[in-house]
Coordinates of C-alpha atoms and ligand atoms in Angstrom, one line a residue:
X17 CA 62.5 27.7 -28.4
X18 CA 59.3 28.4 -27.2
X19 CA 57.2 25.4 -26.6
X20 CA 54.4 25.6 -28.0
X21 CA 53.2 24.4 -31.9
X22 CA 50.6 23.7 -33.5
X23 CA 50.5 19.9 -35.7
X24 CA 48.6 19.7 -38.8
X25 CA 48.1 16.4 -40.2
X26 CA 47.9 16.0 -43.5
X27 CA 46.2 13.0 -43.7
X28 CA 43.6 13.6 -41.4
X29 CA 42.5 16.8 -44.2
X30 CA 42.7 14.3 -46.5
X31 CA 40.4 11.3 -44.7
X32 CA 38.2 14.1 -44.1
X33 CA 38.3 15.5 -47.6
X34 CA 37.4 12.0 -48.3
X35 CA 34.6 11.7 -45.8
X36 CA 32.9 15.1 -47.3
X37 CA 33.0 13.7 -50.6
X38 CA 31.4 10.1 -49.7
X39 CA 28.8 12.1 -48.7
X40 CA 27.6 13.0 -52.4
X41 CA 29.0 10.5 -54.7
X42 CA 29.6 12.1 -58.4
X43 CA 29.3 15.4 -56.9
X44 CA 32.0 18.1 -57.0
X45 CA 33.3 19.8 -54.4
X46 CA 35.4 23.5 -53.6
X47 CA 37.7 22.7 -50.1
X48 CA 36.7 25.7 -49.3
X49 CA 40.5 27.5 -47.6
X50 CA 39.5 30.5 -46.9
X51 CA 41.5 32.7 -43.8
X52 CA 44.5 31.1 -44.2
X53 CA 42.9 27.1 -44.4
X54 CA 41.0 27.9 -41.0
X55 CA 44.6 28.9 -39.8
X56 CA 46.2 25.9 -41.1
X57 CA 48.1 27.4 -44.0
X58 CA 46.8 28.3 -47.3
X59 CA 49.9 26.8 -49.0
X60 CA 50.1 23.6 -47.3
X61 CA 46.2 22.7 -47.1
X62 CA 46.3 23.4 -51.0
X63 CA 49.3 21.4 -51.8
X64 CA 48.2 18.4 -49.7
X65 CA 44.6 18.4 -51.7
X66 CA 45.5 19.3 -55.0
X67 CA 45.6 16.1 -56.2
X68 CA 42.1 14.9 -54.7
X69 CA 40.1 18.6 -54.6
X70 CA 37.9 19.9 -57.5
X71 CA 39.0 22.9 -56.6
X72 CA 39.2 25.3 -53.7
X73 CA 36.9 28.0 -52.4
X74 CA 38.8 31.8 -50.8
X75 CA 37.3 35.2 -49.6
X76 CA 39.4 37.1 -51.4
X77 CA 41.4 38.5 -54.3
X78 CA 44.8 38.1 -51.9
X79 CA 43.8 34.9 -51.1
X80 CA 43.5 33.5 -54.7
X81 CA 46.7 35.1 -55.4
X82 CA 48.6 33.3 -52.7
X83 CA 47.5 29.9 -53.9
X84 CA 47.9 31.0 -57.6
X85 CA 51.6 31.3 -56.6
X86 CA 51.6 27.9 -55.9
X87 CA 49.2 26.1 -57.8
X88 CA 48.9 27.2 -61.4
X89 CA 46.5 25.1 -62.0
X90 CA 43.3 24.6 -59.4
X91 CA 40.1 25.7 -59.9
X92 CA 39.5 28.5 -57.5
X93 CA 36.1 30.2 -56.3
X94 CA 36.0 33.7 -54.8
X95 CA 33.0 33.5 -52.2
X96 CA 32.5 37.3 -51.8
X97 CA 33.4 38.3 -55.7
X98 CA 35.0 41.4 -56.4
X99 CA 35.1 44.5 -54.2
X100 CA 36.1 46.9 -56.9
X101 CA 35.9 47.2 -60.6
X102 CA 39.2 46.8 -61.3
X103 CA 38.8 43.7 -59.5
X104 CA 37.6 41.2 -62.3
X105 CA 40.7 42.5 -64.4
X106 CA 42.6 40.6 -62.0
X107 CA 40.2 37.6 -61.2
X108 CA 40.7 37.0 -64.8
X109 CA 44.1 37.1 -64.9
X110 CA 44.0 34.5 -61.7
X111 CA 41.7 31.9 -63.6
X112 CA 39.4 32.6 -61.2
X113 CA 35.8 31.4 -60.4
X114 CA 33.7 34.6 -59.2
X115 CA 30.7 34.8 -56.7
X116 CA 28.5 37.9 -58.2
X117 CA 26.4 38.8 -55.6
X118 CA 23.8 41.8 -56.4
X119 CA 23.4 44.1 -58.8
X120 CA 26.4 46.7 -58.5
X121 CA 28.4 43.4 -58.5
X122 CA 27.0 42.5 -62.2
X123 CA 27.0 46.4 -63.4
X124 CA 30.9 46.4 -62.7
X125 CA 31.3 42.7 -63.6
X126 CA 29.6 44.0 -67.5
X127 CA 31.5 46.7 -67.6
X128 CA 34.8 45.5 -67.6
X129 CA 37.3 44.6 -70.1
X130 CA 38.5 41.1 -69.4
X131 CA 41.4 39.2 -70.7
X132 CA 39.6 35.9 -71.1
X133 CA 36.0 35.3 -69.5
X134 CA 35.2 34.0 -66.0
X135 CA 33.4 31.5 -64.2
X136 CA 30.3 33.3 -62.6
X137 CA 28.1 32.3 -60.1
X138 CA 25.3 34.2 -59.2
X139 CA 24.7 33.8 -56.0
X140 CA 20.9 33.7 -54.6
X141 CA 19.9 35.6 -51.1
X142 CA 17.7 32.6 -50.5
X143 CA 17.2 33.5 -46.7
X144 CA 20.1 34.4 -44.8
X145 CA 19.8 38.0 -45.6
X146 CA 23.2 39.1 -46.3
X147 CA 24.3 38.3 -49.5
X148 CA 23.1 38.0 -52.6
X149 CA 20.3 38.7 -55.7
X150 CA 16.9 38.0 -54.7
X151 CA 15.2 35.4 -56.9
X152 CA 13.1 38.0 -58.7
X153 CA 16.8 39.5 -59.7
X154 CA 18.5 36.6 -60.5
X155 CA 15.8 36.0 -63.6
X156 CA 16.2 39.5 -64.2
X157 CA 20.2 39.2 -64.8
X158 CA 20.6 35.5 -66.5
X159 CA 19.6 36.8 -69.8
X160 CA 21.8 39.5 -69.5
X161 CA 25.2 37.7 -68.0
X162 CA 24.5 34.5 -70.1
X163 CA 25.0 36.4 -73.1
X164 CA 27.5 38.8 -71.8
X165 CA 31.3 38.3 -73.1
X166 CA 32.8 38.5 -69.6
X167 CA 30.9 35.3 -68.8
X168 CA 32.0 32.4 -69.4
X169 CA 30.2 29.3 -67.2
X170 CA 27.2 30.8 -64.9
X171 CA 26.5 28.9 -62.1
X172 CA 24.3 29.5 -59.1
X173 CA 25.4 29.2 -55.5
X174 CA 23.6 30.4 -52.1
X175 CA 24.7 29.6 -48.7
X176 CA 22.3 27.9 -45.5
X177 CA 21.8 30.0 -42.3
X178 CA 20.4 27.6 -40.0
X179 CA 22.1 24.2 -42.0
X180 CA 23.8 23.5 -38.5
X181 CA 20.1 22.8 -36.8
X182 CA 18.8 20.0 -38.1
X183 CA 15.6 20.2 -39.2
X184 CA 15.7 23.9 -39.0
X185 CA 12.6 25.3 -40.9
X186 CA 14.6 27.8 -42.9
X187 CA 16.8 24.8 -44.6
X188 CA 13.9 23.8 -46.6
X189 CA 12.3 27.2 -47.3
X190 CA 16.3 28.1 -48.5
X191 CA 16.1 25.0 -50.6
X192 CA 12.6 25.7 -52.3
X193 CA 14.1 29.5 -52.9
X194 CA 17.2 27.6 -54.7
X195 CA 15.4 24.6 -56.5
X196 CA 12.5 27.1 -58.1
X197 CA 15.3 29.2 -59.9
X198 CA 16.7 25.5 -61.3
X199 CA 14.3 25.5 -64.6
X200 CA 17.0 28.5 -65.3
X201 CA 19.7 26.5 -67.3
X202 CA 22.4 27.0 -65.0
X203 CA 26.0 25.0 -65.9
X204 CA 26.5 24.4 -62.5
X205 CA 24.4 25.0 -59.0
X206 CA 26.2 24.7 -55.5
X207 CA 24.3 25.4 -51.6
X208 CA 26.2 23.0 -49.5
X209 CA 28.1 24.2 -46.5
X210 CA 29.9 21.3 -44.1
X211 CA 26.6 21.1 -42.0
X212 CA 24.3 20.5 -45.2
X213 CA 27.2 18.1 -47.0
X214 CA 26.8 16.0 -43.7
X215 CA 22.9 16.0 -43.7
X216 CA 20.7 17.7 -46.4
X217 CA 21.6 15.5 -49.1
X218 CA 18.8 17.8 -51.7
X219 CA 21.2 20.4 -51.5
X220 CA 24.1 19.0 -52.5
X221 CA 24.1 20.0 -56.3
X222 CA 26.8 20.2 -58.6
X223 CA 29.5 21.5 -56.5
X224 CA 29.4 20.9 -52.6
X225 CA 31.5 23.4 -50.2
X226 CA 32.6 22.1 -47.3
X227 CA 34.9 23.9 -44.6
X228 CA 34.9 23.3 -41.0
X229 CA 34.8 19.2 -41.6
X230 CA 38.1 19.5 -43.7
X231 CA 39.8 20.3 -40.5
X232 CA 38.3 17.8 -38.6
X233 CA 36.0 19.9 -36.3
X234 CA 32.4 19.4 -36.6
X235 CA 29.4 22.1 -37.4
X236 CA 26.5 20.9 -35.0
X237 CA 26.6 21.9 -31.4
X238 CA 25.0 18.7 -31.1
X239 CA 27.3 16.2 -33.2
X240 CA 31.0 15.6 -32.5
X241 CA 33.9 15.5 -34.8
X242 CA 34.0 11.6 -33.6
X243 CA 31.0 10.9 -34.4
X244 CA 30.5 11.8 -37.3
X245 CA 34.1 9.8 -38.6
X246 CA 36.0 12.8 -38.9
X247 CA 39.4 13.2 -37.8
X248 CA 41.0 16.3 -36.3
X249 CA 43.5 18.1 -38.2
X250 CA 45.2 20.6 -35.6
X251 CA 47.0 19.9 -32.3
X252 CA 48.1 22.7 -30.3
X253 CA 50.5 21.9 -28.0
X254 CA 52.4 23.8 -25.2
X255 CA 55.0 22.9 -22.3
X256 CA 54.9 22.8 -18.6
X257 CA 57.5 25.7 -18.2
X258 CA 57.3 26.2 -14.4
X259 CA 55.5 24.1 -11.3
X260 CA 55.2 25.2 -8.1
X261 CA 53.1 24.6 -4.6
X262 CA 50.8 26.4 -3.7
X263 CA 49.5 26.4 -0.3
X264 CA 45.2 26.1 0.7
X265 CA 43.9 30.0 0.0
X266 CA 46.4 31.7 -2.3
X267 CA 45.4 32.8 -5.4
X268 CA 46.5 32.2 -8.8
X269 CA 46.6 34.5 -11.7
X270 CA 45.5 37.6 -12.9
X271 CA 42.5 38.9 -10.2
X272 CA 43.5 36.8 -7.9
X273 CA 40.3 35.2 -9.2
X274 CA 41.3 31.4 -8.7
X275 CA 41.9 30.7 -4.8
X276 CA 43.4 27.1 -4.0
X277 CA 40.8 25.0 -1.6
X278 CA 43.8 22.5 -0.7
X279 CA 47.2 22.4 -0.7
X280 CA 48.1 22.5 -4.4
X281 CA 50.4 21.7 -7.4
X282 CA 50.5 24.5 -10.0
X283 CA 51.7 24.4 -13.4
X284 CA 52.2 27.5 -15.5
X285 CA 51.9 26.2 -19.2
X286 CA 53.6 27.8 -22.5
X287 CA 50.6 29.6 -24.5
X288 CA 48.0 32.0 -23.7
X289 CA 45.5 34.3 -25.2
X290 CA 48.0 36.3 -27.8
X291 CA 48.4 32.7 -29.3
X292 CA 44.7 32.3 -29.9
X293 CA 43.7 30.3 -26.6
X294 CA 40.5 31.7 -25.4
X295 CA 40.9 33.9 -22.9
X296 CA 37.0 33.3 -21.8
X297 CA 37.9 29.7 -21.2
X298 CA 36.7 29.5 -17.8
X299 CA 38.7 27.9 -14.8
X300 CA 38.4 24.2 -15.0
X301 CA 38.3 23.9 -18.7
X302 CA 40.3 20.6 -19.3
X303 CA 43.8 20.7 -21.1
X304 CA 45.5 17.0 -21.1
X305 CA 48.9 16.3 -19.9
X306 CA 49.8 12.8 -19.6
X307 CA 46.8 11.2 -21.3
X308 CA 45.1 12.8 -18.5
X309 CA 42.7 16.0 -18.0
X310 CA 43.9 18.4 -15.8
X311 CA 41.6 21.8 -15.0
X312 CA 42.4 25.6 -15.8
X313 CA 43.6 27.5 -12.6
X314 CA 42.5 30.6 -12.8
X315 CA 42.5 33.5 -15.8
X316 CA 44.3 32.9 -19.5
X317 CA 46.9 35.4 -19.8
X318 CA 48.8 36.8 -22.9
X319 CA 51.5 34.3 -22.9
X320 CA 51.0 32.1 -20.0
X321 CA 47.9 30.1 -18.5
X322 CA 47.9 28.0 -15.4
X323 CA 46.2 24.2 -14.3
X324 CA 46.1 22.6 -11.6
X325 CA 48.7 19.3 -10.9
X326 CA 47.1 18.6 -7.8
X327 CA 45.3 15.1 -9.3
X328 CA 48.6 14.3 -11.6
X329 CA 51.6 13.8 -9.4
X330 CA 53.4 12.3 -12.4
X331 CA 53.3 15.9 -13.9
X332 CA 57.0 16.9 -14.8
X333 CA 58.4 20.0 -16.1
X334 CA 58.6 19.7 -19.8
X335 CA 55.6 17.9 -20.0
X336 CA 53.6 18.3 -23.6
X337 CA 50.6 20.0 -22.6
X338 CA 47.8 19.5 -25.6
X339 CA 45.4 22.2 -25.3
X340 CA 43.3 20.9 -28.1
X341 CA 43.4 18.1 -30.4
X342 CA 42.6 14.2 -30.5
X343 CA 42.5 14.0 -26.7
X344 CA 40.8 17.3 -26.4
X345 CA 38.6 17.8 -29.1
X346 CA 38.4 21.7 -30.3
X347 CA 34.7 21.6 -30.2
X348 CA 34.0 20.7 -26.1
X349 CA 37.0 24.1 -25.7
X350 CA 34.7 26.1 -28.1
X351 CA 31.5 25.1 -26.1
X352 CA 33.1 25.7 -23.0
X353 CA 33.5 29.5 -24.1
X354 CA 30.8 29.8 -25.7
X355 CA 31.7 30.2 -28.9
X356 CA 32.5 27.3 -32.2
X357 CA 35.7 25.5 -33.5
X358 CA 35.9 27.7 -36.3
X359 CA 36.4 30.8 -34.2
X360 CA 39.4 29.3 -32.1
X361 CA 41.0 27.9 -35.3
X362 CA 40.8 30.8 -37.2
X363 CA 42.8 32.8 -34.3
X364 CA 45.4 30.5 -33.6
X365 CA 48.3 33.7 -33.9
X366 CA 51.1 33.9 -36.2
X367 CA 53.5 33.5 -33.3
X368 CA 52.8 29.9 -33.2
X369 CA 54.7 28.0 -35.5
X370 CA 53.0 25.2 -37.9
X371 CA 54.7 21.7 -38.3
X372 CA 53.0 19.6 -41.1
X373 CA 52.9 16.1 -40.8
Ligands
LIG8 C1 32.8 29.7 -45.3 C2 31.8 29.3 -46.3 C3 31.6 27.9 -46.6 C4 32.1 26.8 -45.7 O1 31.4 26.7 -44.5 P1 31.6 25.6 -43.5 O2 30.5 25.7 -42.5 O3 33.0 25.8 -42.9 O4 31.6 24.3 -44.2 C5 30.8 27.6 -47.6 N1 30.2 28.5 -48.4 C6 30.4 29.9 -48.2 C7 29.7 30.9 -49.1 C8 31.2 30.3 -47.1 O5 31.4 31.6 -46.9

């Protein structure tokens, strides 16, 4: 078999399930599992939260109904509502919680026959500009959905743009949007993403919504996963499959791009970009072997990416290469190709197998 996998530790979501919750005692919270768990697997993430979780938070209709295969029970949330009319038929049918999100949203939402009535939650463009009622809206439909049959809860939600930067103006602005539409008797209010969870403790509300921490990577560009106590959830890890010598000015890899500056030790490692590995991860970008960093040699290709063994003699074919995880945190990879944890996880490819641990 192909060596490469990526671990998921279960009790590392759960610590850092934990860790989200400390963070607003009494306060509910949605795991939110959206694409796939942040490509950790729907199923599994569900199963090993569902007795901790309030509920759990999707994108989608064919999200919910995956988990509703498995868990009859949970509390579910659907962040971007219904797409269609025929839509809410079925979110009734899943027991679902529904994001309604403007106008043609509601329209549809009233117009439909319903087996039993949902949980809605109007959700407020407090800022970010890109979904959402604006608050002059939202006052114009609560009358209207409180007393509508479809309804069963409504709830108010709205989501931070900036919640990442810490003392971002736009955080409290969002907040004031939010917290002025409060005198409405809403059952239940929810704004916190993982960044505001972690550090605007006004918005944490009824319900909290955290993401990104569950799997252990962290939402700041400016905070680690360490330091803030929480634990990674996914290690990918690959094999040395081939080592060779490579004398002072050949090159290595696609475009010749990498060019050895002393005699050196080459070893071609068991994942590349059609596995999700960045292929913008520049040469050097660490990958550990050993307990020890070793650099990228050279462009990621589709299956295969090469480092350089010239600084671990030790190396040995076969070696476990981790190309992220507890000794290579997800967030330094992400930085280093310019983009965040919750890209890379999210693209980690269905060719690479999941163990659960
Ligand atoms: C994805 C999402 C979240 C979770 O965001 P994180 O930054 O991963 O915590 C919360 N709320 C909404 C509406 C989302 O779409």
């Amino acid at each position: 078999m192909r060596p490469l996998i990526a671990t998921v530790d279960l009790a590392a979501l759960r610590h850092n399930y934990s860790l989200a919750r400390q963070c607003a005692p009494g306060r509910k919270a949605f795991a939110v599992v959206k694409a796939d768990a942040y490509g950790h697997g729907a199923r599994q993430v569900v199963a090993a939260l569902a007795d901790v979780a309030d509920g759990f938070a999707v994108c989608s209709l064919e999200e919910a109904a995956e988990i509703r295969a498995v868990n009859e029970q949970a509390r579910m949330l659907l962040l971007e509502g219904c797409f269609e009319a025929a839509e809410y038929e079925a979110a009734a049918e899943l027991r679902l919680d529904v994001a309604v999100q403007g106008s043609a949203n509601a329209e549809q939402l009233l117009a439909a026959s319903l087996p039993r009535p949902l949980n809605v939650w109007m959700k407020l463009d407090s800022g970010m500009h890109r979904l959402g009622f604006t608050a002059e809206a939202v006052r114009d439909w609560y009358p209207r959905l409180r007393e509508a049959p479809q309804v069963a809860e409504l709830n108010l939600m709205s989501h931070f743009a900036c919640a990442d930067e810490r003392g971002h103006p736009l955080n409290e602005l969002q907040l004031e949007q939010f917290c002025a539409l409060c005198e409405l008797e809403f059952d239940h209010r929810s704004m916190a993403n993982s960044a505001a969870v972690l550090t605007l403790a006004a918005a944490h509300m009824d319900w909290l919504r955290p993401g990104i921490i569950l799997y252990g990577a962290t939402p700041f560009a400016e905070l680690s996963a360490e330091a803030l106590g929480l634990k990674p959830v996914m290690t990918l890890t690959a094999g040395l499959i081939a080592i060779r010598d490579v004398p002072a000015g050949e090159s290595v890899g696609y475009g010749a791009g990498w060019v050895a500056q002393r005699p050196s030790r080459i070893g071609t490692v068991s994942c590349g970009y059609a596995d999700g590995y960045p292929r913008t991860a520049p040469s050097g970008t660490s990958v550990v072997i050993r307990g020890q960093r070793v650099p990228l040699a050279g462009r990621v290709s589709m299956d295969m990416l090469a480092v350089d063994l010239t600084d671990l003699p030790d190396a040995q074919l076969g070696d476990a290469v981790e190309l992220w995880g507890a000794q290579m945190p997800i967030d330094e990879l992400a930085q280093a190709c310019g983009t965040i944890g919750y890209e890379l996880l999210t693209k980690v490819t269905r060719r690479v197998p999941r163990r659960y641990i």
